[in-house]
Amino acid sequence: MSATAIRVRPRSAESGHPGPRRPRGRGLGLVAWLAGIVFFLPIAWMALTSFHSEEDAATNPPSFGAALTLDGYREFFGAGGGASPWPSLINSTVASLVSTLLVLLLALPAAYALSIRPVKKWTDVLFFFLSTKMLPVVAGLLPIYLFAKNTGMLDNIWLLVILYTSMNLPIAVWMMQSFLSEVPVAIIEAAQIDGAKLPTILARVVAPIALPGIAATALICFIFSWNELLFARVLTGVVAETAPVFLTGFITSQGLFLAKVCAASLVISLPVLAAGFAAQDKLVQGLSLGAVK
Amino acid sequence: MTATTTAPIAAPSVRTEKRPSGRMRAWATRAPLLPALIFMIAVTQLPFVATLVISFFDWNSLYPDARSFTGFGNYTEVLTDAALRKSVWTTILLTVTVVLASLILGLGLALLLDRKFRGRGVVRTLLIAPFLVVPVAAALLWKHVLYNPEYGLLNGLLHYVGGPQPDWISNTPLLAVEMSLVWQWTPFMMLILLAGLQSRDHQQIEAAKVDGASDWQVFRYLTLPHLRRYLELGALLGSIYIVQNFDAVFTITSGGLGTANLPYTVYQSFYQAHENGLASAAGVLVVIGSIIIATFALRVVSSLFREEVGRA
């Protein structure tokens, strides 16, 4: 084992610091609470407004104690004769899940080749992957649009699947090679000496160590795909519209629709919020491409 | 290999094959890389080549028959276009402001959360939430629910204290976009910096305190140098995403009132003005700008990695 960096096992944020600490005032704890409340306030307000009637939602000063109702949600789900959000929610789910799966299928072998059995001078490949993330998406958009138009792929969810895969693949390769680098080569070599074949080694040695990392990667890819707007806006229309594109219908404000907007925003953000809260500790690892633990 | 190094920023490992026996074997090791590599080149690089080609044509998609080669004509037009030059400036301003403000706020929050207090986990969850709202939804929330001059929450709260009732988006459009983005990106910076704080050498800090160092000195001479790489990483990753921001500009101001950044301008020139040639030329210029920034950024990243490799 030559020059691999040693990383310290992550300490969860809940565990305190070792060593004595001088207790210093409740003041800073209060400040932290205050900051948390300030940052969360818009979301809390959005949630509250979504349960108000449109009349109560649009008042100044704001009405906190108004009667609660599900009208905003009924309106959002198309009770008032508006467009149903279901097709767009299903499209988003398909595009995010399938592209995440594709990303994992492509990134795992690549990350394996870059970390466990790296070829000389192929670190450049890693940086090639990263560099694709730095090129502005918008610059390649026109040819993609023209290509889609001429091949009849416009308004087709599978085109988005391909694009979301390309959007997330570099992130996934970086994250996974960082997770796979943690697998000690000695273990793999020992297994080889014992006569284990590659599939066995992958399943019994590499997978258990790398699984949390793979889960984190999948989560990040899902979030980025679910959130994506530019591709979806330009390349989809009626059939393959995704949830963020559905939300753009609320940009121009006409009449009273605040509760409906809040209900829509909340419902469409719910999968990401749930996934992110469930995997808080993995979030930072994923967002920093596996660089920070 | 010393087991005491704490290297939280991972390096691509530089283990290499002992003796590549023959070419076949080398390709067998590379084979798993190829699907991802070929896929990336096909989907991300080919469109850029096509953009480059289109950028030399005068081509409006409403008049497909009037397509003609124009050489660098589009480029001169784009470079002399006041609106586009302004959007370059807007992009820089937007990115720098949002990245810096989120970093500073994120650092403050990370320092607060690094301490033990009752309900720390809850506060952390509250702080992460803004990053987990779908960007379009967050932009809508700011546009309609917070900024609205008549019934928005901001003016509602100002109403209680008898403050002014500004029309946020009309009076300070760029600031309005920036504020919503800072709200979204501060949690991201906080998470990275918090991880950095928790990887500090606490024995060293305790020792410094025993030697009579003040809190400020500890922060200035121990914590900040240690956090440098995390600050760089946060700034780099944040810049990559915020330079390309489309959602907030599109949703909050629809690029009006001087908030159109480059992605929005390029989008507009082909999606609404159907000027394929001009849009492509603008796109190529954006790419050139990005490459300059990316080269610099990649150098920072690879120096981080090299440092790690050197230390191990």
XYZ file of C-alpha atoms in Angstrom:
605
model
C 0.000 0.000 0.000
C 1.726 3.113 -1.141
C 0.602 6.689 -1.071
C -3.058 6.549 -0.294
C -4.453 9.202 1.933
C -5.708 8.058 5.251
C -9.068 9.356 6.167
C -10.502 9.554 9.566
C -13.769 7.805 10.153
C -16.491 10.389 10.224
C -17.732 11.317 13.618
C -21.422 11.933 13.592
C -22.380 15.480 14.343
C -24.142 14.321 17.477
C -21.027 13.093 19.196
C -19.322 15.817 21.107
C -15.661 16.575 21.168
C -13.252 14.609 23.179
C -11.488 16.407 25.943
C -12.815 18.889 28.410
C -14.768 21.869 27.148
C -15.424 24.976 29.069
C -19.148 25.498 29.156
C -19.675 28.959 27.784
C -23.087 30.424 28.119
C -26.413 29.349 26.760
C -26.213 32.445 24.583
C -24.613 30.811 21.575
C -26.980 27.852 21.698
C -29.845 30.327 21.577
C -28.268 32.123 18.628
C -27.998 28.792 16.824
C -31.658 28.049 17.515
C -32.608 31.491 16.279
C -30.623 30.996 13.067
C -32.273 27.628 12.515
C -35.719 29.148 12.978
C -34.966 32.067 10.637
C -33.757 29.726 7.902
C -36.691 27.389 8.348
C -39.321 30.123 8.641
C -40.039 30.419 4.891
C -40.650 26.675 4.696
C -42.826 26.657 7.811
C -44.762 29.599 6.408
C -45.141 27.813 3.093
C -46.537 24.770 4.901
C -48.966 26.879 6.942
C -50.125 28.882 3.919
C -50.766 25.700 1.967
C -53.460 24.806 4.525
C -55.156 28.199 4.380
C -57.954 29.309 2.097
C -56.852 31.623 -0.710
C -58.517 34.584 1.024
C -56.607 33.962 4.260
C -53.334 33.248 2.444
C -53.122 36.664 0.817
C -53.517 39.043 3.740
C -51.310 41.762 5.159
C -50.542 41.557 8.057
C -50.218 37.756 7.723
C -52.936 35.652 9.312
C -51.487 32.984 11.558
C -54.588 31.576 13.156
C -56.859 31.329 10.150
C -59.023 28.265 9.627
C -57.224 25.288 8.121
C -58.442 23.703 4.911
C -57.247 21.265 2.275
C -58.506 23.430 -0.580
C -54.990 24.329 -1.728
C -54.163 20.644 -2.116
C -57.486 19.881 -3.828
C -56.850 22.698 -6.271
C -53.304 21.464 -6.917
C -54.474 17.945 -7.639
C -56.867 19.308 -10.212
C -60.184 19.474 -8.375
C -60.822 23.003 -9.661
C -60.522 21.935 -13.273
C -56.808 22.764 -13.507
C -54.268 20.458 -15.086
C -53.529 17.365 -13.008
C -49.975 17.208 -11.649
C -49.932 13.408 -11.656
C -48.444 12.910 -15.144
C -45.596 15.288 -14.317
C -44.965 13.622 -10.957
C -44.842 10.218 -12.651
C -42.487 11.564 -15.333
C -40.167 13.011 -12.707
C -40.161 9.736 -10.799
C -39.359 7.708 -13.907
C -36.654 10.088 -15.125
C -34.989 10.336 -11.699
C -35.113 6.652 -10.789
C -34.135 5.233 -14.179
C -31.307 7.722 -14.697
C -30.006 7.052 -11.188
C -29.991 3.334 -11.937
C -28.162 3.920 -15.222
C -25.631 6.147 -13.484
C -24.870 3.420 -10.954
C -24.495 0.816 -13.692
C -22.013 2.970 -15.600
C -20.194 4.528 -12.661
C -19.532 1.427 -10.585
C -17.246 -0.330 -13.069
C -15.555 2.974 -13.927
C -14.940 3.802 -10.287
C -13.671 0.262 -9.736
C -11.180 0.656 -12.570
C -10.063 4.003 -11.152
C -9.652 2.990 -7.542
C -9.153 -0.700 -6.912
C -7.098 -1.577 -9.939
C -6.016 1.774 -11.325
C -4.146 1.976 -14.553
C -1.153 4.275 -14.697
C -1.832 7.859 -15.679
C -5.563 7.365 -15.699
C -6.172 9.884 -12.970
C -6.574 12.292 -15.856
C -9.755 10.451 -16.696
C -11.115 11.424 -13.301
C -10.417 15.044 -14.061
C -11.996 14.701 -17.471
C -15.175 13.566 -15.737
C -15.030 16.503 -13.367
C -14.348 18.972 -16.167
C -17.582 18.001 -17.917
C -19.423 19.303 -14.853
C -17.764 22.673 -15.272
C -18.924 23.224 -18.805
C -22.160 25.170 -18.936
C -25.062 22.909 -19.777
C -26.728 25.647 -21.741
C -23.986 25.684 -24.380
C -24.775 22.159 -25.528
C -28.493 22.605 -25.318
C -29.200 23.823 -28.841
C -27.670 20.859 -30.742
C -29.418 18.503 -28.329
C -32.671 20.296 -29.038
C -32.154 20.161 -32.797
C -31.131 16.510 -32.622
C -34.221 15.689 -30.579
C -36.448 17.617 -32.954
C -35.109 15.836 -36.027
C -35.243 12.373 -34.502
C -38.673 12.807 -32.964
C -37.264 12.580 -29.438
C -38.731 15.885 -28.285
C -41.165 15.564 -25.425
C -39.853 12.095 -24.694
C -38.959 11.110 -21.148
C -36.151 8.785 -22.295
C -34.221 11.692 -23.712
C -34.276 13.256 -20.242
C -33.132 9.945 -18.764
C -30.063 9.999 -21.018
C -29.291 13.641 -20.249
C -29.762 13.246 -16.491
C -27.442 10.255 -16.618
C -24.760 12.359 -18.289
C -25.381 15.148 -15.788
C -24.822 12.895 -12.778
C -22.315 10.375 -14.052
C -19.217 12.507 -13.273
C -20.465 13.151 -9.753
C -21.095 9.461 -9.248
C -17.700 8.391 -10.611
C -15.948 10.809 -8.264
C -17.957 9.811 -5.242
C -17.667 6.108 -5.829
C -13.968 6.063 -6.585
C -13.479 7.856 -3.293
C -15.608 5.254 -1.472
C -13.973 2.319 -3.240
C -10.503 3.631 -2.425
C -11.335 2.805 1.157
C -11.366 -0.898 0.396
C -7.919 -2.093 1.458
C -6.111 -3.800 -1.392
C -4.611 -6.248 1.087
C -8.053 -7.727 1.734
C -8.672 -8.201 -1.970
C -5.275 -9.768 -2.484
C -5.821 -12.074 0.461
C -9.125 -13.191 -1.023
C -7.425 -13.804 -4.350
C -4.777 -15.929 -2.698
C -7.538 -17.950 -1.079
C -8.761 -18.631 -4.578
C -11.810 -16.369 -4.656
C -12.949 -15.327 -8.107
C -13.708 -11.740 -9.018
C -17.520 -11.915 -8.685
C -17.139 -13.408 -5.214
C -14.644 -10.744 -4.226
C -16.927 -8.015 -5.481
C -19.956 -9.414 -3.709
C -18.364 -10.497 -0.439
C -15.484 -8.056 0.059
C -16.017 -4.855 -1.900
C -19.801 -4.479 -1.761
C -20.240 -4.487 2.041
C -17.634 -1.736 2.433
C -18.895 0.316 -0.482
C -22.669 -0.028 -0.020
C -23.242 3.052 2.169
C -21.295 5.059 -0.374
C -23.349 3.673 -3.223
C -26.530 4.602 -1.370
C -25.253 8.143 -0.858
C -24.380 8.403 -4.539
C -27.818 7.220 -5.593
C -29.463 9.718 -3.260
C -27.522 12.690 -4.650
C -28.169 11.659 -8.250
C -31.872 11.292 -7.505
C -32.052 14.764 -5.940
C -30.258 16.479 -8.824
C -32.437 14.771 -11.432
C -35.646 15.503 -9.565
C -34.699 19.188 -9.326
C -33.578 19.711 -12.926
C -35.424 22.390 -14.872
C -33.511 23.692 -17.904
C -33.379 20.468 -19.975
C -36.902 19.545 -18.991
C -38.237 22.970 -19.854
C -36.639 23.074 -23.310
C -37.028 19.437 -24.318
C -40.427 18.434 -22.984
C -43.917 19.644 -23.723
C -47.221 18.097 -22.881
C -46.354 14.414 -22.596
C -43.020 14.257 -20.806
C -43.421 17.343 -18.626
C -41.671 16.933 -15.260
C -42.702 18.276 -11.871
C -40.420 21.356 -11.964
C -41.831 22.233 -15.402
C -45.338 21.869 -13.963
C -44.323 24.359 -11.263
C -43.255 26.937 -13.864
C -46.966 27.281 -14.650
C -47.203 29.282 -11.419
C -44.627 31.907 -12.377
C -47.044 34.554 -13.570
C -49.386 35.465 -10.762
C -52.962 35.763 -11.810
C -55.603 36.028 -9.160
C -55.466 34.346 -5.798
C -53.517 31.126 -5.874
C -51.033 31.387 -3.029
C -52.284 28.342 -1.116
C -52.206 26.296 -4.311
C -48.602 27.349 -5.074
C -47.534 26.457 -1.536
C -49.265 23.090 -1.696
C -47.669 22.367 -5.079
C -44.183 23.440 -3.973
C -44.424 21.389 -0.823
C -45.715 18.212 -2.468
C -43.088 18.374 -5.207
C -40.269 19.067 -2.714
C -41.402 16.307 -0.368
C -39.417 13.420 -1.927
C -36.199 15.453 -1.785
C -36.850 16.674 1.752
C -37.595 13.141 2.927
C -34.543 11.667 1.205
C -32.273 14.441 2.439
C -33.432 14.276 6.052
C -33.170 10.508 6.083
C -29.577 10.648 4.905
C -28.254 13.842 6.491
C -24.863 12.356 7.268
C -24.445 11.123 3.720
C -25.437 14.443 2.225
C -22.173 16.250 2.836
C -20.165 13.313 1.525
C -22.209 13.246 -1.616
C -22.250 16.984 -2.217
C -18.485 17.220 -1.884
C -18.009 14.315 -4.329
C -16.790 12.117 -1.503
C -14.011 14.544 -0.623
C -15.374 15.505 2.784
C -16.436 12.966 5.356
C 2.674 5.731 6.315
C 1.737 7.520 9.456
C -1.552 6.610 10.939
C -2.040 9.985 12.545
C -2.683 12.036 9.461
C -6.205 13.240 9.277
C -6.876 13.693 5.647
C -10.534 14.314 5.159
C -10.163 15.367 1.549
C -9.745 12.172 -0.349
C -7.101 11.746 -2.943
C -7.553 9.650 -6.014
C -5.351 6.783 -5.035
C -2.194 6.396 -6.986
C -1.755 2.698 -6.619
C -0.707 1.296 -9.928
C -0.280 -2.116 -11.374
C 3.035 -3.647 -10.447
C 3.895 -4.969 -13.882
C 1.413 -4.616 -16.681
C 2.055 -7.884 -18.487
C 1.133 -7.114 -22.011
C -1.272 -4.811 -23.716
C -4.258 -7.121 -23.453
C -4.093 -7.068 -19.721
C -3.854 -3.285 -19.604
C -6.978 -2.978 -21.726
C -8.754 -5.518 -19.592
C -8.173 -3.288 -16.591
C -9.357 -0.258 -18.526
C -12.416 -1.929 -19.981
C -14.749 -1.145 -17.036
C -13.979 2.536 -17.567
C -14.925 2.621 -21.197
C -18.739 2.527 -21.068
C -18.861 5.561 -18.785
C -16.180 7.353 -20.760
C -17.767 6.735 -24.152
C -21.182 7.696 -22.828
C -19.837 10.974 -21.424
C -17.992 11.875 -24.611
C -21.033 11.131 -26.764
C -23.563 12.995 -24.654
C -21.520 15.965 -23.434
C -18.708 16.558 -25.904
C -20.458 16.015 -29.244
C -23.095 18.703 -28.596
C -20.321 21.193 -27.863
C -18.652 20.384 -31.180
C -22.003 20.863 -32.898
C -22.462 24.173 -31.095
C -19.068 25.261 -32.336
C -20.036 24.433 -35.926
C -23.417 26.155 -35.714
C -21.799 29.255 -34.233
C -20.198 30.040 -37.605
C -23.550 30.145 -39.396
C -26.131 32.842 -39.704
C -29.154 30.752 -38.877
C -32.548 31.732 -37.607
C -34.766 28.711 -37.172
C -37.797 30.668 -38.400
C -36.088 31.094 -41.771
C -34.357 27.728 -42.259
C -33.690 28.392 -45.958
C -31.668 31.526 -45.248
C -28.840 29.653 -43.572
C -25.407 30.914 -44.564
C -21.812 30.690 -43.448
C -20.782 33.853 -41.698
C -17.388 33.086 -40.184
C -16.875 35.086 -37.032
C -19.862 37.315 -37.769
C -21.899 35.944 -34.875
C -19.001 36.464 -32.516
C -18.547 40.121 -33.398
C -22.285 40.605 -33.046
C -22.359 38.893 -29.685
C -19.310 40.708 -28.360
C -20.660 44.087 -29.388
C -24.102 43.306 -28.010
C -24.635 45.437 -24.928
C -27.227 43.077 -23.464
C -24.880 40.130 -23.648
C -21.968 42.036 -22.180
C -24.231 43.039 -19.361
C -25.246 39.433 -18.803
C -21.583 38.461 -18.448
C -21.255 41.074 -15.734
C -24.506 39.936 -14.115
C -23.273 36.335 -14.063
C -20.023 37.303 -12.348
C -21.774 39.553 -9.853
C -24.447 36.978 -9.046
C -21.966 34.134 -8.599
C -19.441 36.055 -6.510
C -22.094 37.598 -4.267
C -23.958 34.349 -3.636
C -20.820 32.260 -3.100
C -19.227 34.757 -0.701
C -22.389 35.466 1.274
C -23.211 31.747 1.602
C -19.656 30.950 2.631
C -19.583 33.605 5.352
C -23.036 32.731 6.656
C -22.256 29.036 6.361
C -19.056 29.496 8.351
C -20.921 31.319 11.117
C -23.563 28.598 11.287
C -20.968 25.835 11.209
C -19.120 27.429 14.136
C -22.394 27.661 16.073
C -23.270 24.046 15.347
C -19.806 22.809 16.235
C -20.651 23.486 19.887
C -22.726 21.248 22.069
C -26.141 22.588 22.970
C -29.592 21.238 23.581
C -31.354 20.270 20.368
C -28.341 20.540 18.086
C -29.603 17.799 15.789
C -32.942 19.556 15.384
C -31.274 22.866 14.533
C -29.067 21.158 11.975
C -32.112 19.611 10.346
C -33.874 23.003 10.264
C -30.820 24.568 8.634
C -30.448 21.897 5.960
C -34.075 22.191 4.874
C -33.688 25.146 2.460
C -31.203 23.163 0.394
C -33.735 20.353 0.058
C -36.507 22.427 -1.477
C -36.737 21.941 -5.228
C -35.055 25.066 -6.698
C -38.083 26.075 -8.775
C -40.311 25.674 -5.729
C -37.895 27.745 -3.647
C -37.887 30.470 -6.293
C -41.701 30.469 -6.403
C -41.803 30.633 -2.621
C -39.603 33.734 -2.595
C -41.345 35.357 -5.532
C -44.954 34.980 -4.455
C -45.023 34.102 -0.786
C -42.189 36.218 0.637
C -41.501 39.092 -1.778
C -45.038 39.977 -2.853
C -45.431 43.661 -1.970
C -49.094 43.386 -0.959
C -49.343 40.158 0.988
C -45.807 38.712 1.108
C -44.432 37.517 4.443
C -41.493 39.955 4.405
C -43.703 43.011 4.134
C -46.158 41.395 6.530
C -43.438 41.157 9.173
C -42.279 44.708 8.387
C -45.890 45.796 8.815
C -45.782 44.648 12.454
C -42.821 46.881 13.241
C -44.188 49.766 11.195
C -41.408 49.463 8.634
C -41.495 50.331 4.934
C -43.321 48.158 2.402
C -40.836 47.834 -0.459
C -41.611 46.186 -3.765
C -38.614 43.869 -3.473
C -38.428 42.418 -6.969
C -38.994 45.733 -8.775
C -36.728 47.829 -6.555
C -33.819 45.424 -6.099
C -34.279 42.636 -8.664
C -30.770 41.209 -8.598
C -30.625 41.332 -4.824
C -33.964 39.513 -4.700
C -32.545 36.674 -6.815
C -29.329 36.644 -4.780
C -31.141 36.468 -1.445
C -33.156 33.437 -2.498
C -29.986 31.719 -3.721
C -28.033 32.554 -0.571
C -30.869 31.014 1.440
C -30.568 27.843 -0.639
C -26.767 27.594 -0.688
C -25.825 28.574 2.858
C -26.816 25.125 4.215
C -24.581 23.498 1.602
C -21.586 25.570 2.701
C -22.451 24.957 6.341
C -22.405 21.184 5.859
C -18.991 21.195 4.212
C -17.469 23.569 6.773
C -19.012 21.664 9.688
C -17.339 18.499 8.424
C -14.121 20.496 8.292
C -14.512 21.743 11.858
C -15.141 18.247 13.123
C -11.938 16.973 11.601
C -9.771 19.419 13.554
C -7.072 18.216 15.899
C -8.731 18.886 19.244
C -5.700 17.987 21.291
C -3.755 20.698 19.537
C -6.511 23.196 20.316
C -6.674 22.176 23.946
C -2.892 22.522 24.149
C -3.055 25.996 22.661
C -5.715 26.959 25.196
C -3.620 25.625 28.041
C -0.811 27.814 26.742
C -3.134 30.763 27.128
C -4.301 31.310 23.574
C -7.514 33.261 23.307
C -10.509 31.922 21.395
C -9.805 34.411 18.643
C -6.184 33.296 18.369
C -7.245 29.660 18.186
C -9.700 30.528 15.429
C -7.268 32.742 13.541
C -4.148 30.558 13.722
C -5.500 27.011 14.012
C -9.077 26.752 12.812
C -8.987 29.057 9.807
C -5.845 27.546 8.213
C -7.334 24.104 8.719
C -10.603 25.207 7.140
C -8.902 26.774 4.126
C -9.242 23.747 1.919
C -12.880 23.321 2.919
C -13.580 26.956 2.110
C -11.896 26.458 -1.265
C -13.889 23.320 -1.935
C -17.167 24.999 -0.990
C -16.385 28.018 -3.159
C -15.415 25.809 -6.098
C -18.450 23.517 -5.973
C -20.798 26.423 -5.240
C -19.416 28.378 -8.200
C -19.897 25.448 -10.568
C -23.581 25.318 -9.734
C -24.341 29.010 -9.282
C -22.643 30.140 -12.512
C -25.070 27.850 -14.298
C -28.093 28.937 -12.317
C -31.171 29.132 -14.455
C -34.084 28.306 -12.177
C -34.017 31.342 -9.902
C -33.471 33.890 -12.680
C -36.109 32.253 -14.861
C -38.669 32.034 -12.072
C -38.256 35.174 -9.985
C -37.601 37.835 -12.630
C -37.791 35.947 -15.959
C -34.450 37.525 -16.728
C -35.933 41.004 -16.666
C -34.767 44.121 -14.824
C -31.105 43.436 -15.522
C -31.003 39.999 -13.900
C -30.437 37.973 -17.084
C -27.308 35.898 -16.552
C -25.523 34.010 -19.326
C -27.458 30.744 -19.134
C -30.719 32.673 -19.299
C -29.511 34.852 -22.191
C -28.384 31.868 -24.251
C -31.651 30.084 -23.514
C -33.607 33.143 -24.584
C -31.713 33.756 -27.797
C -32.538 30.383 -29.251
C -35.752 29.495 -27.456
C -37.508 32.794 -27.948
C -35.550 34.666 -30.603
C -34.751 31.508 -32.622
C -31.290 32.889 -33.374
C -29.419 29.588 -33.490
C -26.158 31.031 -34.756
C -26.034 33.832 -32.207
C -27.045 31.554 -29.353
C -24.295 29.111 -30.289
C -21.665 31.837 -30.491
C -22.728 33.070 -27.068
C -22.629 29.491 -25.839
C -19.092 29.001 -27.158
C -17.980 32.183 -25.398
C -19.532 30.923 -22.171
C -17.606 27.684 -22.622
C -14.334 29.554 -23.182
C -14.971 31.580 -20.028
C -15.808 28.431 -18.102
C -12.685 26.674 -19.327
C -10.550 29.537 -18.041
C -12.262 29.388 -14.647
C -12.290 25.584 -14.619
C -8.568 25.312 -15.367
C -7.892 27.514 -12.409
C -10.367 25.594 -10.265
C -9.027 22.203 -11.318
C -5.551 23.372 -10.405
C -6.817 24.196 -6.924
C -8.476 20.801 -6.637
C -5.542 18.825 -7.926
C -3.167 20.727 -5.657
C -5.399 19.704 -2.771
C -5.115 16.118 -3.881
C -1.408 16.261 -4.462
C -0.919 17.714 -1.016
C -2.789 14.744 0.363
C -0.829 12.242 -1.643
C 2.392 13.902 -0.602
C 1.450 13.770 3.040
C 0.552 10.151 3.191
